[in-house]
XYZ file of C-alpha atoms in Angstrom:
392
model
C -41.751 -32.833 61.178
C -39.837 -31.809 65.044
C -38.203 -34.379 66.615
C -39.820 -35.070 69.813
C -37.055 -35.089 72.489
C -35.255 -31.672 71.931
C -32.282 -30.493 74.035
C -30.915 -26.656 73.951
C -27.762 -27.462 75.824
C -25.531 -23.767 76.429
C -22.003 -24.037 76.369
C -21.754 -23.131 80.127
C -23.703 -22.868 83.433
C -24.343 -18.899 83.071
C -25.990 -19.677 79.215
C -27.938 -21.939 80.568
C -29.845 -19.430 82.254
C -31.106 -17.832 78.666
C -33.335 -21.218 78.656
C -36.953 -19.355 78.638
C -39.060 -20.227 81.837
C -42.501 -20.251 81.612
C -43.838 -16.964 82.554
C -46.328 -14.622 80.754
C -45.000 -15.102 77.275
C -44.963 -18.555 77.411
C -46.420 -18.923 74.088
C -43.875 -16.703 72.493
C -40.997 -18.750 73.699
C -42.554 -21.942 73.372
C -42.575 -21.050 69.300
C -39.327 -19.767 69.816
C -38.144 -23.083 70.573
C -40.542 -24.869 68.176
C -38.142 -22.269 65.036
C -35.143 -23.298 66.957
C -35.578 -26.642 65.987
C -32.091 -29.084 66.131
C -30.070 -29.512 62.422
C -27.713 -31.467 64.150
C -28.798 -34.798 63.445
C -30.569 -34.138 59.692
C -33.691 -32.663 62.192
C -34.178 -29.810 60.011
C -34.448 -29.524 56.271
C -34.753 -25.791 54.491
C -36.491 -24.574 52.118
C -33.876 -23.490 49.684
C -35.516 -21.267 46.769
C -33.254 -21.976 43.619
C -35.538 -20.738 40.883
C -38.410 -18.179 41.253
C -41.543 -17.249 39.076
C -39.261 -18.913 36.280
C -41.274 -20.021 32.992
C -39.887 -23.260 33.460
C -37.371 -25.785 35.193
C -35.154 -28.213 34.195
C -35.578 -31.034 36.872
C -33.292 -34.233 37.032
C -31.109 -36.965 39.683
C -27.997 -38.158 39.386
C -29.339 -41.492 40.634
C -33.159 -42.822 40.306
C -35.465 -40.193 41.608
C -38.895 -40.934 42.673
C -41.276 -38.107 41.391
C -44.513 -37.786 44.025
C -47.713 -35.611 43.259
C -49.018 -32.700 45.774
C -50.707 -35.605 47.907
C -47.068 -37.444 47.899
C -48.695 -39.880 45.685
C -45.199 -41.518 43.621
C -46.501 -41.088 40.651
C -43.262 -42.099 38.292
C -39.634 -42.217 38.269
C -36.678 -40.534 36.826
C -33.929 -42.639 35.049
C -30.346 -42.111 36.643
C -28.305 -39.059 35.094
C -31.921 -37.721 33.086
C -33.994 -35.369 33.691
C -37.242 -33.281 32.629
C -38.283 -30.064 31.993
C -41.468 -29.153 34.293
C -43.745 -26.477 33.568
C -47.238 -25.034 33.807
C -50.205 -26.271 32.330
C -53.670 -24.868 33.554
C -52.320 -23.691 37.043
C -50.619 -26.776 37.748
C -47.123 -28.275 37.197
C -46.679 -30.345 33.785
C -42.877 -32.726 33.425
C -42.959 -35.572 31.079
C -46.539 -37.152 31.577
C -46.711 -36.308 35.119
C -49.464 -33.227 35.917
C -50.338 -32.752 39.431
C -50.461 -28.930 41.688
C -47.214 -29.749 42.724
C -44.329 -32.377 42.136
C -41.850 -33.514 44.457
C -38.564 -35.384 42.592
C -36.809 -37.112 45.491
C -33.477 -39.214 44.865
C -32.443 -42.715 46.089
C -29.025 -44.058 47.526
C -28.324 -40.449 48.314
C -28.529 -38.810 44.882
C -28.146 -35.215 43.673
C -31.008 -33.481 42.251
C -30.653 -31.388 39.354
C -31.977 -27.902 39.186
C -32.258 -25.306 36.712
C -28.161 -26.081 35.990
C -26.769 -27.204 39.323
C -26.403 -30.453 41.262
C -27.908 -30.350 45.166
C -28.159 -32.102 47.852
C -31.911 -33.179 49.182
C -35.216 -32.847 47.292
C -36.937 -30.871 45.324
C -40.418 -29.712 45.368
C -41.754 -27.936 41.930
C -45.297 -25.469 42.422
C -46.627 -23.240 40.665
C -47.161 -19.699 41.691
C -48.448 -16.722 40.329
C -45.838 -16.183 37.288
C -44.092 -19.173 36.846
C -42.750 -22.430 38.780
C -40.615 -22.302 42.161
C -38.419 -24.955 42.221
C -37.432 -25.242 45.906
C -34.671 -27.363 47.628
C -35.225 -29.317 50.831
C -31.752 -29.893 52.281
C -30.870 -30.584 55.433
C -29.527 -27.106 57.265
C -25.567 -28.603 58.372
C -25.612 -30.161 54.778
C -26.623 -26.690 52.963
C -23.987 -24.761 54.862
C -21.579 -27.340 52.917
C -22.228 -25.148 50.138
C -22.645 -21.612 51.740
C -19.371 -21.488 52.965
C -17.903 -22.350 49.292
C -19.999 -18.845 48.035
C -18.463 -17.208 50.776
C -15.382 -17.857 51.668
C -12.425 -19.574 50.890
C -11.600 -23.244 51.117
C -7.578 -22.524 52.145
C -8.396 -20.749 54.977
C -7.998 -21.254 58.637
C -10.108 -23.303 60.184
C -11.174 -21.794 62.784
C -12.218 -18.766 60.944
C -14.463 -21.724 58.996
C -15.814 -22.802 62.023
C -16.518 -18.840 62.513
C -18.189 -18.048 59.558
C -20.551 -21.941 59.756
C -21.631 -20.774 62.660
C -22.402 -17.116 61.340
C -24.350 -18.401 58.505
C -26.106 -21.641 60.470
C -27.487 -18.958 63.176
C -27.999 -16.431 59.799
C -30.005 -19.336 58.035
C -32.393 -19.729 60.370
C -32.900 -16.352 61.319
C -34.298 -15.213 58.552
C -36.124 -18.892 58.430
C -37.867 -17.108 61.497
C -38.664 -13.385 59.858
C -38.785 -13.709 56.250
C -39.453 -17.540 55.046
C -42.870 -17.497 53.690
C -45.126 -20.822 52.851
C -43.444 -21.998 50.366
C -39.550 -21.390 50.940
C -37.294 -19.833 54.110
C -34.210 -18.978 52.118
C -33.280 -18.226 48.810
C -30.052 -18.866 47.054
C -28.686 -15.381 46.091
C -26.710 -12.829 47.706
C -29.704 -11.026 48.885
C -29.752 -14.625 51.360
C -27.116 -16.603 51.213
C -24.921 -17.567 48.129
C -26.468 -21.318 47.947
C -24.699 -23.253 44.475
C -25.011 -26.881 45.612
C -22.318 -29.250 45.386
C -19.922 -27.511 43.103
C -18.976 -25.302 45.896
C -18.573 -28.331 48.622
C -14.894 -28.590 49.888
C -13.084 -31.226 52.877
C -12.493 -27.959 54.891
C -16.105 -26.734 54.674
C -16.885 -30.377 55.893
C -14.712 -30.290 58.706
C -15.967 -26.474 60.394
C -19.200 -27.631 59.706
C -19.019 -30.825 60.982
C -17.071 -29.348 64.167
C -19.639 -26.600 64.883
C -22.958 -28.807 64.358
C -25.786 -27.053 65.489
C -23.559 -24.375 67.086
C -25.656 -20.812 66.955
C -25.165 -17.228 68.613
C -28.076 -15.990 70.725
C -28.944 -12.821 72.708
C -30.666 -12.876 75.029
C -31.918 -16.664 74.570
C -32.854 -15.460 70.626
C -31.204 -15.911 67.547
C -28.775 -12.923 66.460
C -29.364 -11.433 63.441
C -25.964 -12.693 62.377
C -25.236 -9.846 59.486
C -21.470 -10.264 57.845
C -19.808 -9.016 55.214
C -15.954 -9.227 53.698
C -13.829 -6.437 54.977
C -14.928 -3.534 56.864
C -11.682 -1.196 56.474
C -10.130 -1.533 59.854
C -13.843 -0.989 61.766
C -16.959 -2.235 61.759
C -20.293 -0.223 62.335
C -23.416 0.535 64.325
C -25.639 -1.208 62.599
C -28.367 1.137 63.034
C -25.925 4.096 61.242
C -26.148 1.392 58.242
C -29.539 0.577 57.868
C -31.251 3.048 59.729
C -32.744 0.520 62.059
C -32.912 0.082 65.766
C -29.484 -0.269 67.404
C -29.366 -3.924 68.547
C -26.745 -4.590 71.076
C -24.790 -7.367 69.478
C -24.302 -5.367 66.352
C -21.774 -2.597 67.917
C -18.762 -1.710 65.625
C -15.649 -2.947 66.324
C -12.209 -2.472 65.692
C -11.156 -5.136 63.070
C -8.274 -7.466 61.765
C -8.414 -6.610 58.199
C -5.369 -5.241 57.367
C -3.579 -5.674 54.551
C -6.208 -8.023 52.902
C -8.401 -7.730 49.722
C -10.692 -4.666 49.934
C -9.290 -3.325 52.956
C -8.533 -0.522 50.739
C -9.717 0.793 46.864
C -9.715 3.618 43.997
C -12.184 3.956 42.010
C -12.595 6.984 39.528
C -15.079 8.574 37.083
C -15.050 10.693 34.454
C -17.789 14.087 34.854
C -20.160 12.262 32.284
C -20.116 8.877 33.580
C -21.171 10.611 36.980
C -23.644 12.935 35.210
C -25.652 10.808 33.773
C -25.955 8.351 36.502
C -27.389 10.754 38.795
C -30.739 12.680 37.639
C -31.707 16.245 38.288
C -28.513 17.978 38.398
C -27.090 18.480 35.239
C -23.425 18.265 35.044
C -21.598 17.340 38.141
C -19.621 19.751 39.699
C -19.182 18.710 42.822
C -19.822 15.557 45.228
C -19.722 16.283 49.013
C -19.682 14.237 52.571
C -22.380 15.742 54.399
C -23.443 13.029 57.571
C -20.575 10.973 58.294
C -20.272 7.583 61.091
C -18.206 8.134 63.625
C -16.418 5.174 62.337
C -16.100 6.864 58.569
C -19.071 5.369 56.375
C -20.909 7.894 54.341
C -24.492 8.602 55.696
C -25.436 11.162 52.856
C -23.698 13.134 49.534
C -24.270 16.655 48.271
C -24.317 16.430 44.455
C -24.402 20.184 42.801
C -24.702 20.312 39.439
C -25.007 22.999 37.289
C -28.545 22.623 36.690
C -29.456 22.014 40.109
C -28.075 20.281 43.663
C -29.866 17.172 45.594
C -28.484 15.248 48.986
C -28.254 11.389 48.076
C -27.465 8.310 50.422
C -24.062 6.870 50.901
C -26.206 3.466 50.089
C -27.280 4.911 46.804
C -24.064 5.749 45.252
C -22.146 2.666 46.458
C -24.962 1.107 44.518
C -25.646 3.526 41.751
C -21.663 3.244 40.634
C -20.789 0.018 42.164
C -18.453 0.886 45.110
C -17.505 -1.299 47.554
C -18.521 0.284 50.660
C -20.192 3.717 51.888
C -16.685 4.136 53.287
C -14.862 6.561 50.910
C -13.845 10.187 49.908
C -14.449 12.180 46.915
C -11.733 13.921 45.570
C -12.487 16.071 41.690
C -9.807 15.953 39.409
C -8.724 18.000 36.445
C -7.599 21.974 36.040
C -11.040 23.655 35.508
C -11.678 23.291 39.303
C -15.551 24.397 38.838
C -15.888 22.001 36.137
C -13.911 18.906 37.437
C -13.309 16.123 34.103
C -13.252 13.278 37.061
C -13.925 12.050 40.358
C -11.699 10.172 42.093
C -13.604 7.475 45.346
C -11.062 6.070 47.489
C -12.215 3.752 50.159
C -11.827 1.019 52.591
C -13.838 -2.200 53.436
C -15.757 -4.091 50.899
C -19.941 -5.032 52.156
C -21.656 -2.953 54.410
C -19.572 -2.997 57.592
C -21.655 -4.585 60.190
C -21.053 -7.461 61.968
C -18.281 -9.764 61.638
C -15.915 -9.132 58.962
C -15.143 -12.374 56.873
C -11.151 -11.122 56.342
C -10.937 -9.715 59.818
C -12.206 -13.515 61.115
C -9.241 -14.896 58.768
C -6.887 -12.298 60.420
C -7.707 -12.941 64.199
C -7.342 -17.125 62.935
C -3.647 -16.295 61.196
C -3.389 -15.109 64.767
C -4.314 -17.701 66.657
C -7.657 -16.492 67.938
C -10.732 -19.721 68.130
C -13.911 -19.549 66.469
C -15.570 -18.761 69.586
C -12.833 -15.904 70.302
C -13.671 -14.633 66.388
C -17.680 -14.809 66.640
C -17.737 -12.511 70.198
C -14.961 -10.394 68.994
C -17.570 -9.022 66.381
C -20.879 -10.217 67.724
C -21.237 -8.390 71.140
C -22.719 -9.705 74.109
C -24.120 -12.981 72.319
C -23.841 -16.258 73.603
C -23.249 -19.546 71.947
C -25.742 -21.711 72.025
C -26.092 -25.862 70.258
C -29.130 -27.333 69.478
C -29.479 -30.957 69.436
C -31.718 -34.165 69.614
C -31.290 -36.257 72.055
C-alpha cells in the first residue's frame, strides 16, 4: 500500500525546483511520484525473486510463521526452526498439507524466513510459474540494502564510501523496479541485478551506512537515474554509450577515477594459442588479435581476429565474456618465437567491470582522501541531485 502522505524533500532550495509541476504530462509526473514511494519508514516492500522457475524450494522460518493462501487467509502454521518443501501440483503450489494458487509464509515476532538455503528478512510468496515455482522475498527496501552492501563491498571500508554505495544501490533498485520489474517481482538477487544473499552478508557497518542515508536517492531533472556502478575503472570511467551502445545519458559521463593501487586496477591474463582457437569459432588457428575500435578512454570496442582459415570481428564485450576478462580495457600481445603462429597471447588490462558510473574502489579511494559520500556520488554521476523520499 502507498503511504497517504508523502513528501519529496530535496537537499537544497535549488533542488526543490525539480518537483514535478502540473503541466501537459501531469499523469506521467503522478506516475513517477507513485513509483518513487518512500522507503525510509518501512513504507515500501521490495519484491526480490530468490528462486525462479525451480522444481521445488524449501521454505521455513526462525520463529512461528503464519501460512496464508492466495486470498490471504490463514491456512496453517510453521513451527520455529522448521521448514517444508514447496512444489507444484496440478498447476498450484503444494507445501505440507496446504494447496493453493499461491502460498505466503509470514514469520512472526520479526523472525527470518528460510528460502532455498539462506535466511532472509521479511516474508515470502511462492507462486507457480510456467517452468516450476518462483519464491519471492517481500522485504523492506532499507533492510534489503543491509544485505546488498555485503554482497557488493567490504565491511571495513570507510563509512563515506559505504554511504555512497547505499545511495547508489537504493537508487538502482528503485530504477530497476520502475523499468524492469514485472507482475511477480521487482528485482532478482544475482549480479545481473544487485547481489542479495539475505542476512548472511549483513554487518553493523552496513546498518550504519544504510540508516544514515535512509530514503536518499539520486535524480536527474526530477527522475531516478540509472545508478550503475562497478568494482574499478582502471583510472577513468567510461561514457555509457561507448560500452552499452545505448543513448548517451548526461549523468553517466566519463570521469577520472581514484582507484589507483587497488585490486583490479591492473591485471594480466594469458591464454595458449589452442585455448583461444578452441573458444573462437570460424577462424581456425588464431594468428592475431588486433583491437580495431577503441573508446576515447581506452576500452576496446571491436577486435579483429585473424586465423589460418579466416577472420572475423568481435566486440570487446564478447571477448571479455568468452575469456573471463575483468574488463574491456586491455591490450593483446602475441608471445612465442613464430610470429605467424604465436604460442600464446597475453592480455594486459585495467579495471574490473563495465566502467560505467560509480567505481566502488574509486569511492573507497575518495573516502580515504577525505571526501564525503555526497562528493563521491556527484563526482561519478555528473549533474545528478541527491534527493530524499520520506513519509510525513
